[in-house]
Amino acid sequence: MRALVRLLNEAHELPATGDERPRHLLSGMRRILGAAVSACVLDRDFQPEGRGNFTYVVLEGWDGTTLPSMQALRQAGSAFHPAIRALMHRSVEPAALVTLRRRELVDDRGWYGAPFVEHHLMPAHLDDSLYSIRRSDEPSVVQGVGFYRARNERPFDEADRELLHLFHAECGSMFDAPEPEGDALLKARLAPRERQTLELLLRGLADKEIADQLGISRFTVNQYTKSLYRRFGVHSRAALISRLLGRPALASGPPPSAGANGGGGT
């Protein structure tokens, strides 16, 4: 609790605009909870029958091994995730804040037998998770925060759940910053091929898939990708996705094939 109070005090000293404050908050909370990765998303189609329409607000700790699982979930929609699908049936009251552990949402049989967990989460070496959602005035629109521990790490406990619930209650509004104007202007100024490459990259497509869709070589895709990194001042695909998909963005691709008090669309 003392660490959380310090984190909140630090956050209030950071600029209220841009992504420095929300990134510091999520990174700090990930450290406090001992999570391997964490994410805050905005989901605009949070319902069991929804196709999904969530965008990244902040991603922390994701890399080339873990990020594909998040991209697969974004393409398929939140309901592809067994624990989040169960969470959708919980409170639907406007402005409700709900925080739950994975084990409170789905038992081990339902978890480890789910296509998302088997084909995406396990290969990323992630397992136990903790979620918190805050509904807007429109029940199908939620802000979700999620944390995952590495496989074979201890599961989240009730103290972790209570801490995340307090964190989301106190800090949820700090994750609502608009997209930086500079990013919007840069996207508008991209050359047609750069913009097409960016749209497919943000949908989670690999270089070969982008090359096939655009009818160009993988080498050319690689050159466009490097150009995008330079334009947006980042050094990796994960950093580019985290920066640009934090606000209402580009349409998702088709879902991947599947044999489908908290929690978050993460």
PDB file of C-alpha atoms in Angstrom:
ATOM      1  CA  MET A   1       0.000   0.000   0.000  1.00  0.00           C
ATOM      2  CA  ARG A   2       2.852   2.395   0.785  1.00  0.00           C
ATOM      3  CA  ALA A   3       4.346   1.670  -2.637  1.00  0.00           C
ATOM      4  CA  LEU A   4       0.993   2.464  -4.262  1.00  0.00           C
ATOM      5  CA  VAL A   5       0.730   5.781  -2.403  1.00  0.00           C
ATOM      6  CA  ARG A   6       4.229   6.707  -3.560  1.00  0.00           C
ATOM      7  CA  LEU A   7       3.321   5.778  -7.129  1.00  0.00           C
ATOM      8  CA  LEU A   8       0.221   8.000  -7.060  1.00  0.00           C
ATOM      9  CA  ASN A   9       2.209  10.917  -5.682  1.00  0.00           C
ATOM     10  CA  GLU A  10       4.842  10.490  -8.403  1.00  0.00           C
ATOM     11  CA  ALA A  11       2.150  10.358 -11.096  1.00  0.00           C
ATOM     12  CA  HIS A  12       0.585  13.646  -9.981  1.00  0.00           C
ATOM     13  CA  GLU A  13       3.936  15.370 -10.488  1.00  0.00           C
ATOM     14  CA  LEU A  14       4.089  14.259 -14.143  1.00  0.00           C
ATOM     15  CA  PRO A  15       2.477  16.162 -17.069  1.00  0.00           C
ATOM     16  CA  ALA A  16      -1.258  15.582 -17.370  1.00  0.00           C
ATOM     17  CA  THR A  17      -0.990  15.448 -21.164  1.00  0.00           C
ATOM     18  CA  GLY A  18       0.803  12.856 -23.263  1.00  0.00           C
ATOM     19  CA  ASP A  19       1.515   9.289 -22.191  1.00  0.00           C
ATOM     20  CA  GLU A  20       4.232   9.780 -19.562  1.00  0.00           C
ATOM     21  CA  ARG A  21       1.827   9.691 -16.622  1.00  0.00           C
ATOM     22  CA  PRO A  22      -0.236   6.599 -17.632  1.00  0.00           C
ATOM     23  CA  ARG A  23       2.915   4.737 -18.661  1.00  0.00           C
ATOM     24  CA  HIS A  24       4.562   5.499 -15.303  1.00  0.00           C
ATOM     25  CA  LEU A  25       1.440   4.351 -13.459  1.00  0.00           C
ATOM     26  CA  LEU A  26       1.096   1.059 -15.297  1.00  0.00           C
ATOM     27  CA  SER A  27       4.805   0.322 -15.113  1.00  0.00           C
ATOM     28  CA  GLY A  28       4.810   1.024 -11.383  1.00  0.00           C
ATOM     29  CA  MET A  29       1.757  -1.106 -10.723  1.00  0.00           C
ATOM     30  CA  ARG A  30       3.262  -3.956 -12.728  1.00  0.00           C
ATOM     31  CA  ARG A  31       6.302  -3.784 -10.474  1.00  0.00           C
ATOM     32  CA  ILE A  32       4.206  -3.657  -7.281  1.00  0.00           C
ATOM     33  CA  LEU A  33       2.150  -6.698  -8.325  1.00  0.00           C
ATOM     34  CA  GLY A  34       5.162  -8.632  -9.593  1.00  0.00           C
ATOM     35  CA  ALA A  35       3.587  -9.119 -13.026  1.00  0.00           C
ATOM     36  CA  ALA A  36       5.509  -9.998 -16.173  1.00  0.00           C
ATOM     37  CA  VAL A  37       3.364  -7.825 -18.452  1.00  0.00           C
ATOM     38  CA  SER A  38       0.458  -5.420 -18.149  1.00  0.00           C
ATOM     39  CA  ALA A  39      -1.904  -3.562 -20.440  1.00  0.00           C
ATOM     40  CA  CYS A  40      -4.586  -0.905 -20.364  1.00  0.00           C
ATOM     41  CA  VAL A  41      -7.068  -0.988 -23.246  1.00  0.00           C
ATOM     42  CA  LEU A  42     -10.237   0.745 -24.352  1.00  0.00           C
ATOM     43  CA  ASP A  43     -12.820  -1.782 -25.601  1.00  0.00           C
ATOM     44  CA  ARG A  44     -15.791  -0.428 -27.557  1.00  0.00           C
ATOM     45  CA  ASP A  45     -17.547  -3.769 -28.123  1.00  0.00           C
ATOM     46  CA  PHE A  46     -17.356  -5.426 -24.720  1.00  0.00           C
ATOM     47  CA  GLN A  47     -20.060  -8.074 -24.995  1.00  0.00           C
ATOM     48  CA  PRO A  48     -20.033 -11.869 -25.522  1.00  0.00           C
ATOM     49  CA  GLU A  49     -21.366 -11.645 -29.068  1.00  0.00           C
ATOM     50  CA  GLY A  50     -19.120  -8.716 -29.995  1.00  0.00           C
ATOM     51  CA  ARG A  51     -16.382  -9.007 -32.594  1.00  0.00           C
ATOM     52  CA  GLY A  52     -14.117  -6.804 -30.534  1.00  0.00           C
ATOM     53  CA  ASN A  53     -12.958  -3.264 -31.066  1.00  0.00           C
ATOM     54  CA  PHE A  54     -10.325  -2.602 -28.436  1.00  0.00           C
ATOM     55  CA  THR A  55      -7.295  -0.381 -28.758  1.00  0.00           C
ATOM     56  CA  TYR A  56      -4.162  -0.224 -26.655  1.00  0.00           C
ATOM     57  CA  VAL A  57      -3.869   2.688 -24.244  1.00  0.00           C
ATOM     58  CA  VAL A  58      -0.613   1.573 -22.608  1.00  0.00           C
ATOM     59  CA  LEU A  59       1.414  -1.638 -22.884  1.00  0.00           C
ATOM     60  CA  GLU A  60       4.172  -2.455 -20.389  1.00  0.00           C
ATOM     61  CA  GLY A  61       6.652  -5.327 -20.488  1.00  0.00           C
ATOM     62  CA  TRP A  62       5.586  -6.843 -23.814  1.00  0.00           C
ATOM     63  CA  ASP A  63       8.203  -8.082 -26.255  1.00  0.00           C
ATOM     64  CA  GLY A  64       8.537 -10.226 -29.360  1.00  0.00           C
ATOM     65  CA  THR A  65       7.567 -13.354 -27.421  1.00  0.00           C
ATOM     66  CA  THR A  66       4.555 -12.024 -25.542  1.00  0.00           C
ATOM     67  CA  LEU A  67       3.130  -9.350 -27.865  1.00  0.00           C
ATOM     68  CA  PRO A  68       1.687 -11.814 -30.461  1.00  0.00           C
ATOM     69  CA  SER A  69      -0.766 -13.091 -27.834  1.00  0.00           C
ATOM     70  CA  MET A  70      -2.090  -9.561 -27.325  1.00  0.00           C
ATOM     71  CA  GLN A  71      -2.292  -8.981 -31.072  1.00  0.00           C
ATOM     72  CA  ALA A  72      -4.231 -12.225 -31.537  1.00  0.00           C
ATOM     73  CA  LEU A  73      -6.700 -11.142 -28.860  1.00  0.00           C
ATOM     74  CA  ARG A  74      -7.139  -7.734 -30.456  1.00  0.00           C
ATOM     75  CA  GLN A  75      -7.875  -9.314 -33.823  1.00  0.00           C
ATOM     76  CA  ALA A  76     -10.353 -11.826 -32.399  1.00  0.00           C
ATOM     77  CA  GLY A  77     -11.966  -9.562 -29.817  1.00  0.00           C
ATOM     78  CA  SER A  78     -12.058  -9.703 -26.027  1.00  0.00           C
ATOM     79  CA  ALA A  79     -14.588 -12.551 -25.957  1.00  0.00           C
ATOM     80  CA  PHE A  80     -11.899 -14.876 -27.384  1.00  0.00           C
ATOM     81  CA  HIS A  81     -10.275 -14.704 -23.921  1.00  0.00           C
ATOM     82  CA  PRO A  82     -12.077 -17.149 -21.548  1.00  0.00           C
ATOM     83  CA  ALA A  83     -11.657 -15.100 -18.366  1.00  0.00           C
ATOM     84  CA  ILE A  84     -12.624 -11.833 -20.009  1.00  0.00           C
ATOM     85  CA  ARG A  85     -15.626 -13.500 -21.638  1.00  0.00           C
ATOM     86  CA  ALA A  86     -16.748 -14.603 -18.173  1.00  0.00           C
ATOM     87  CA  LEU A  87     -16.164 -11.069 -16.927  1.00  0.00           C
ATOM     88  CA  MET A  88     -18.574  -9.734 -19.543  1.00  0.00           C
ATOM     89  CA  HIS A  89     -21.417 -11.438 -17.692  1.00  0.00           C
ATOM     90  CA  ARG A  90     -20.611  -9.621 -14.454  1.00  0.00           C
ATOM     91  CA  SER A  91     -21.828  -6.136 -13.548  1.00  0.00           C
ATOM     92  CA  VAL A  92     -23.235  -4.152 -16.490  1.00  0.00           C
ATOM     93  CA  GLU A  93     -24.156  -1.063 -14.495  1.00  0.00           C
ATOM     94  CA  PRO A  94     -22.846   2.230 -15.966  1.00  0.00           C
ATOM     95  CA  ALA A  95     -19.587   3.391 -14.353  1.00  0.00           C
ATOM     96  CA  ALA A  96     -19.264   0.081 -12.500  1.00  0.00           C
ATOM     97  CA  LEU A  97     -15.727  -0.944 -11.524  1.00  0.00           C
ATOM     98  CA  VAL A  98     -15.098  -4.676 -11.250  1.00  0.00           C
ATOM     99  CA  THR A  99     -11.795  -6.356 -10.343  1.00  0.00           C
ATOM    100  CA  LEU A 100     -11.315 -10.130 -10.334  1.00  0.00           C
ATOM    101  CA  ARG A 101      -8.662 -12.816 -10.514  1.00  0.00           C
ATOM    102  CA  ARG A 102      -8.619 -15.351 -13.322  1.00  0.00           C
ATOM    103  CA  ARG A 103      -9.410 -18.163 -10.888  1.00  0.00           C
ATOM    104  CA  GLU A 104     -12.588 -16.337  -9.827  1.00  0.00           C
ATOM    105  CA  LEU A 105     -13.723 -16.154 -13.441  1.00  0.00           C
ATOM    106  CA  VAL A 106     -12.858 -19.519 -14.981  1.00  0.00           C
ATOM    107  CA  ASP A 107     -11.655 -22.812 -13.500  1.00  0.00           C
ATOM    108  CA  ASP A 108      -8.451 -24.547 -14.565  1.00  0.00           C
ATOM    109  CA  ARG A 109     -10.229 -26.889 -16.979  1.00  0.00           C
ATOM    110  CA  GLY A 110     -11.939 -24.027 -18.778  1.00  0.00           C
ATOM    111  CA  TRP A 111      -8.747 -21.964 -18.758  1.00  0.00           C
ATOM    112  CA  TYR A 112      -6.199 -24.458 -20.036  1.00  0.00           C
ATOM    113  CA  GLY A 113      -8.663 -25.932 -22.521  1.00  0.00           C
ATOM    114  CA  ALA A 114      -9.415 -22.560 -24.148  1.00  0.00           C
ATOM    115  CA  PRO A 115      -7.948 -21.979 -27.644  1.00  0.00           C
ATOM    116  CA  PHE A 116      -6.602 -18.535 -26.718  1.00  0.00           C
ATOM    117  CA  VAL A 117      -4.725 -19.874 -23.706  1.00  0.00           C
ATOM    118  CA  GLU A 118      -3.465 -23.013 -25.450  1.00  0.00           C
ATOM    119  CA  HIS A 119      -2.402 -21.435 -28.743  1.00  0.00           C
ATOM    120  CA  HIS A 120      -1.418 -17.908 -27.723  1.00  0.00           C
ATOM    121  CA  LEU A 121      -0.901 -17.370 -23.990  1.00  0.00           C
ATOM    122  CA  MET A 122       1.021 -20.559 -23.172  1.00  0.00           C
ATOM    123  CA  PRO A 123       3.516 -20.091 -26.046  1.00  0.00           C
ATOM    124  CA  ALA A 124       4.136 -16.602 -24.636  1.00  0.00           C
ATOM    125  CA  HIS A 125       5.006 -18.215 -21.258  1.00  0.00           C
ATOM    126  CA  LEU A 126       2.214 -16.270 -19.537  1.00  0.00           C
ATOM    127  CA  ASP A 127      -0.444 -17.746 -17.277  1.00  0.00           C
ATOM    128  CA  ASP A 128      -2.153 -16.417 -14.148  1.00  0.00           C
ATOM    129  CA  SER A 129      -3.871 -13.072 -14.563  1.00  0.00           C
ATOM    130  CA  LEU A 130      -5.748 -10.276 -12.841  1.00  0.00           C
ATOM    131  CA  TYR A 131      -8.254  -7.911 -14.463  1.00  0.00           C
ATOM    132  CA  SER A 132     -10.109  -4.706 -13.714  1.00  0.00           C
ATOM    133  CA  ILE A 133     -12.733  -3.015 -15.881  1.00  0.00           C
ATOM    134  CA  ARG A 134     -14.456   0.330 -15.603  1.00  0.00           C
ATOM    135  CA  ARG A 135     -17.653   0.635 -17.616  1.00  0.00           C
ATOM    136  CA  SER A 136     -18.674   3.907 -19.229  1.00  0.00           C
ATOM    137  CA  ASP A 137     -22.218   5.229 -19.454  1.00  0.00           C
ATOM    138  CA  GLU A 138     -22.573   2.875 -22.431  1.00  0.00           C
ATOM    139  CA  PRO A 139     -22.233  -0.676 -21.007  1.00  0.00           C
ATOM    140  CA  SER A 140     -20.439  -2.077 -24.065  1.00  0.00           C
ATOM    141  CA  VAL A 141     -17.611   0.470 -23.714  1.00  0.00           C
ATOM    142  CA  VAL A 142     -15.057  -0.278 -21.005  1.00  0.00           C
ATOM    143  CA  GLN A 143     -11.571   0.662 -19.923  1.00  0.00           C
ATOM    144  CA  GLY A 144      -9.743  -2.516 -18.993  1.00  0.00           C
ATOM    145  CA  VAL A 145      -6.512  -3.093 -17.090  1.00  0.00           C
ATOM    146  CA  GLY A 146      -4.887  -6.507 -16.981  1.00  0.00           C
ATOM    147  CA  PHE A 147      -1.755  -8.065 -15.476  1.00  0.00           C
ATOM    148  CA  TYR A 148      -0.185 -11.447 -16.261  1.00  0.00           C
ATOM    149  CA  ARG A 149       2.390 -13.411 -14.320  1.00  0.00           C
ATOM    150  CA  ALA A 150       4.939 -15.651 -16.007  1.00  0.00           C
ATOM    151  CA  ARG A 151       4.083 -19.333 -16.189  1.00  0.00           C
ATOM    152  CA  ASN A 152       4.874 -21.219 -12.952  1.00  0.00           C
ATOM    153  CA  GLU A 153       4.876 -17.998 -10.900  1.00  0.00           C
ATOM    154  CA  ARG A 154       2.549 -17.865  -7.890  1.00  0.00           C
ATOM    155  CA  PRO A 155      -1.057 -16.940  -8.690  1.00  0.00           C
ATOM    156  CA  PHE A 156      -2.474 -13.533  -7.787  1.00  0.00           C
ATOM    157  CA  ASP A 157      -4.151 -13.499  -4.378  1.00  0.00           C
ATOM    158  CA  GLU A 158      -6.938 -11.484  -2.745  1.00  0.00           C
ATOM    159  CA  ALA A 159      -4.530  -8.798  -1.542  1.00  0.00           C
ATOM    160  CA  ASP A 160      -3.379  -8.291  -5.141  1.00  0.00           C
ATOM    161  CA  ARG A 161      -6.991  -8.005  -6.270  1.00  0.00           C
ATOM    162  CA  GLU A 162      -7.840  -5.396  -3.654  1.00  0.00           C
ATOM    163  CA  LEU A 163      -4.737  -3.390  -4.504  1.00  0.00           C
ATOM    164  CA  LEU A 164      -5.565  -3.353  -8.220  1.00  0.00           C
ATOM    165  CA  HIS A 165      -9.165  -2.367  -7.491  1.00  0.00           C
ATOM    166  CA  LEU A 166      -7.964   0.618  -5.460  1.00  0.00           C
ATOM    167  CA  PHE A 167      -5.412   1.512  -8.134  1.00  0.00           C
ATOM    168  CA  HIS A 168      -8.020   1.493 -10.913  1.00  0.00           C
ATOM    169  CA  ALA A 169     -10.517   3.449  -8.838  1.00  0.00           C
ATOM    170  CA  GLU A 170      -7.939   6.147  -8.112  1.00  0.00           C
ATOM    171  CA  CYS A 171      -6.100   6.227 -11.449  1.00  0.00           C
ATOM    172  CA  GLY A 172      -8.611   5.220 -14.118  1.00  0.00           C
ATOM    173  CA  SER A 173      -9.200   8.793 -15.259  1.00  0.00           C
ATOM    174  CA  MET A 174      -5.470   9.259 -15.848  1.00  0.00           C
ATOM    175  CA  PHE A 175      -5.579   6.723 -18.689  1.00  0.00           C
ATOM    176  CA  ASP A 176      -8.067   8.802 -20.705  1.00  0.00           C
ATOM    177  CA  ALA A 177      -5.617  11.211 -22.368  1.00  0.00           C
ATOM    178  CA  PRO A 178      -6.308  12.008 -26.053  1.00  0.00           C
ATOM    179  CA  GLU A 179      -3.936  10.986 -28.829  1.00  0.00           C
ATOM    180  CA  PRO A 180      -0.969  13.349 -29.096  1.00  0.00           C
ATOM    181  CA  GLU A 181      -1.591  15.823 -31.894  1.00  0.00           C
ATOM    182  CA  GLY A 182       1.877  15.175 -33.302  1.00  0.00           C
ATOM    183  CA  ASP A 183       1.090  11.495 -33.912  1.00  0.00           C
ATOM    184  CA  ALA A 184      -2.135  12.336 -35.732  1.00  0.00           C
ATOM    185  CA  LEU A 185      -0.326  14.829 -37.946  1.00  0.00           C
ATOM    186  CA  LEU A 186       2.432  12.346 -38.724  1.00  0.00           C
ATOM    187  CA  LYS A 187      -0.085   9.685 -39.744  1.00  0.00           C
ATOM    188  CA  ALA A 188      -1.810  12.157 -42.027  1.00  0.00           C
ATOM    189  CA  ARG A 189       1.498  12.975 -43.750  1.00  0.00           C
ATOM    190  CA  LEU A 190       2.572   9.415 -44.495  1.00  0.00           C
ATOM    191  CA  ALA A 191       3.064   8.341 -48.091  1.00  0.00           C
ATOM    192  CA  PRO A 192       0.315   5.953 -49.319  1.00  0.00           C
ATOM    193  CA  ARG A 193       2.504   2.827 -49.084  1.00  0.00           C
ATOM    194  CA  GLU A 194       3.772   3.832 -45.644  1.00  0.00           C
ATOM    195  CA  ARG A 195       0.216   4.298 -44.406  1.00  0.00           C
ATOM    196  CA  GLN A 196      -0.890   0.942 -45.848  1.00  0.00           C
ATOM    197  CA  THR A 197       2.070  -0.760 -44.191  1.00  0.00           C
ATOM    198  CA  LEU A 198       1.291   0.977 -40.897  1.00  0.00           C
ATOM    199  CA  GLU A 199      -2.377  -0.080 -40.967  1.00  0.00           C
ATOM    200  CA  LEU A 200      -1.474  -3.732 -41.543  1.00  0.00           C
ATOM    201  CA  LEU A 201       1.311  -3.640 -38.973  1.00  0.00           C
ATOM    202  CA  LEU A 202      -1.064  -2.245 -36.333  1.00  0.00           C
ATOM    203  CA  ARG A 203      -3.488  -5.065 -37.144  1.00  0.00           C
ATOM    204  CA  GLY A 204      -0.785  -7.496 -36.056  1.00  0.00           C
ATOM    205  CA  LEU A 205       0.247  -8.854 -39.465  1.00  0.00           C
ATOM    206  CA  ALA A 206       3.762 -10.225 -39.908  1.00  0.00           C
ATOM    207  CA  ASP A 207       6.102  -8.884 -42.605  1.00  0.00           C
ATOM    208  CA  LYS A 208       5.313 -11.756 -44.976  1.00  0.00           C
ATOM    209  CA  GLU A 209       1.563 -11.214 -44.592  1.00  0.00           C
ATOM    210  CA  ILE A 210       1.967  -7.482 -45.221  1.00  0.00           C
ATOM    211  CA  ALA A 211       4.104  -8.194 -48.291  1.00  0.00           C
ATOM    212  CA  ASP A 212       1.477 -10.606 -49.665  1.00  0.00           C
ATOM    213  CA  GLN A 213      -1.380  -8.155 -49.144  1.00  0.00           C
ATOM    214  CA  LEU A 214       0.446  -5.223 -50.715  1.00  0.00           C
ATOM    215  CA  GLY A 215       2.136  -7.225 -53.486  1.00  0.00           C
ATOM    216  CA  ILE A 216       5.632  -6.124 -52.482  1.00  0.00           C
ATOM    217  CA  SER A 217       8.733  -7.906 -51.152  1.00  0.00           C
ATOM    218  CA  ARG A 218       9.466  -8.540 -47.491  1.00  0.00           C
ATOM    219  CA  PHE A 219      12.588  -6.424 -47.915  1.00  0.00           C
ATOM    220  CA  THR A 220      10.444  -3.473 -49.019  1.00  0.00           C
ATOM    221  CA  VAL A 221       8.109  -4.002 -46.056  1.00  0.00           C
ATOM    222  CA  ASN A 222      11.157  -3.968 -43.784  1.00  0.00           C
ATOM    223  CA  GLN A 223      12.299  -0.662 -45.274  1.00  0.00           C
ATOM    224  CA  TYR A 224       8.851   0.910 -44.794  1.00  0.00           C
ATOM    225  CA  THR A 225       8.815  -0.359 -41.200  1.00  0.00           C
ATOM    226  CA  LYS A 226      12.204   1.195 -40.456  1.00  0.00           C
ATOM    227  CA  SER A 227      10.983   4.458 -41.974  1.00  0.00           C
ATOM    228  CA  LEU A 228       7.930   4.382 -39.676  1.00  0.00           C
ATOM    229  CA  TYR A 229      10.151   3.805 -36.646  1.00  0.00           C
ATOM    230  CA  ARG A 230      12.184   6.887 -37.546  1.00  0.00           C
ATOM    231  CA  ARG A 231       9.116   9.035 -38.151  1.00  0.00           C
ATOM    232  CA  PHE A 232       7.524   8.169 -34.796  1.00  0.00           C
ATOM    233  CA  GLY A 233      10.742   8.112 -32.806  1.00  0.00           C
ATOM    234  CA  VAL A 234      10.589   4.454 -31.720  1.00  0.00           C
ATOM    235  CA  HIS A 235      12.932   1.491 -32.096  1.00  0.00           C
ATOM    236  CA  SER A 236      10.653  -1.549 -32.175  1.00  0.00           C
ATOM    237  CA  ARG A 237       7.309  -2.803 -33.430  1.00  0.00           C
ATOM    238  CA  ALA A 238       6.028  -3.161 -29.866  1.00  0.00           C
ATOM    239  CA  ALA A 239       6.880   0.482 -29.123  1.00  0.00           C
ATOM    240  CA  LEU A 240       5.171   1.657 -32.319  1.00  0.00           C
ATOM    241  CA  ILE A 241       2.017  -0.327 -31.546  1.00  0.00           C
ATOM    242  CA  SER A 242       1.942   0.892 -27.957  1.00  0.00           C
ATOM    243  CA  ARG A 243       2.292   4.504 -29.092  1.00  0.00           C
ATOM    244  CA  LEU A 244      -0.257   4.505 -31.919  1.00  0.00           C
ATOM    245  CA  LEU A 245      -2.944   2.057 -30.841  1.00  0.00           C
ATOM    246  CA  GLY A 246      -3.675   3.748 -27.566  1.00  0.00           C
ATOM    247  CA  ARG A 247      -6.622   5.701 -28.957  1.00  0.00           C
ATOM    248  CA  PRO A 248      -9.490   5.061 -31.445  1.00  0.00           C
ATOM    249  CA  ALA A 249      -7.599   3.718 -34.384  1.00  0.00           C
ATOM    250  CA  LEU A 250      -7.526   1.539 -37.421  1.00  0.00           C
ATOM    251  CA  ALA A 251      -9.872  -1.360 -38.073  1.00  0.00           C
ATOM    252  CA  SER A 252      -8.967  -4.810 -36.782  1.00  0.00           C
ATOM    253  CA  GLY A 253      -8.334  -7.740 -39.063  1.00  0.00           C
ATOM    254  CA  PRO A 254     -10.266 -11.029 -39.063  1.00  0.00           C
ATOM    255  CA  PRO A 255     -10.134 -13.115 -35.906  1.00  0.00           C
ATOM    256  CA  PRO A 256      -7.591 -15.915 -35.707  1.00  0.00           C
ATOM    257  CA  SER A 257      -8.981 -19.405 -36.046  1.00  0.00           C
ATOM    258  CA  ALA A 258     -10.100 -21.019 -32.822  1.00  0.00           C
ATOM    259  CA  GLY A 259     -11.127 -24.495 -32.325  1.00  0.00           C
ATOM    260  CA  ALA A 260     -13.442 -18.644 -28.415  1.00  0.00           C
ATOM    261  CA  ASN A 261     -15.758  -6.238  -8.000  1.00  0.00           C
ATOM    262  CA  GLY A 262     -12.735  -6.776 -11.520  1.00  0.00           C
ATOM    263  CA  GLY A 263     -11.199  -7.783 -14.738  1.00  0.00           C
ATOM    264  CA  GLY A 264     -10.013  -6.077 -17.906  1.00  0.00           C
ATOM    265  CA  GLY A 265     -10.221  -6.460 -21.617  1.00  0.00           C
ATOM    266  CA  THR A 266      -6.544  -7.293 -21.761  1.00  0.00           C
TER     267      THR A 266
END
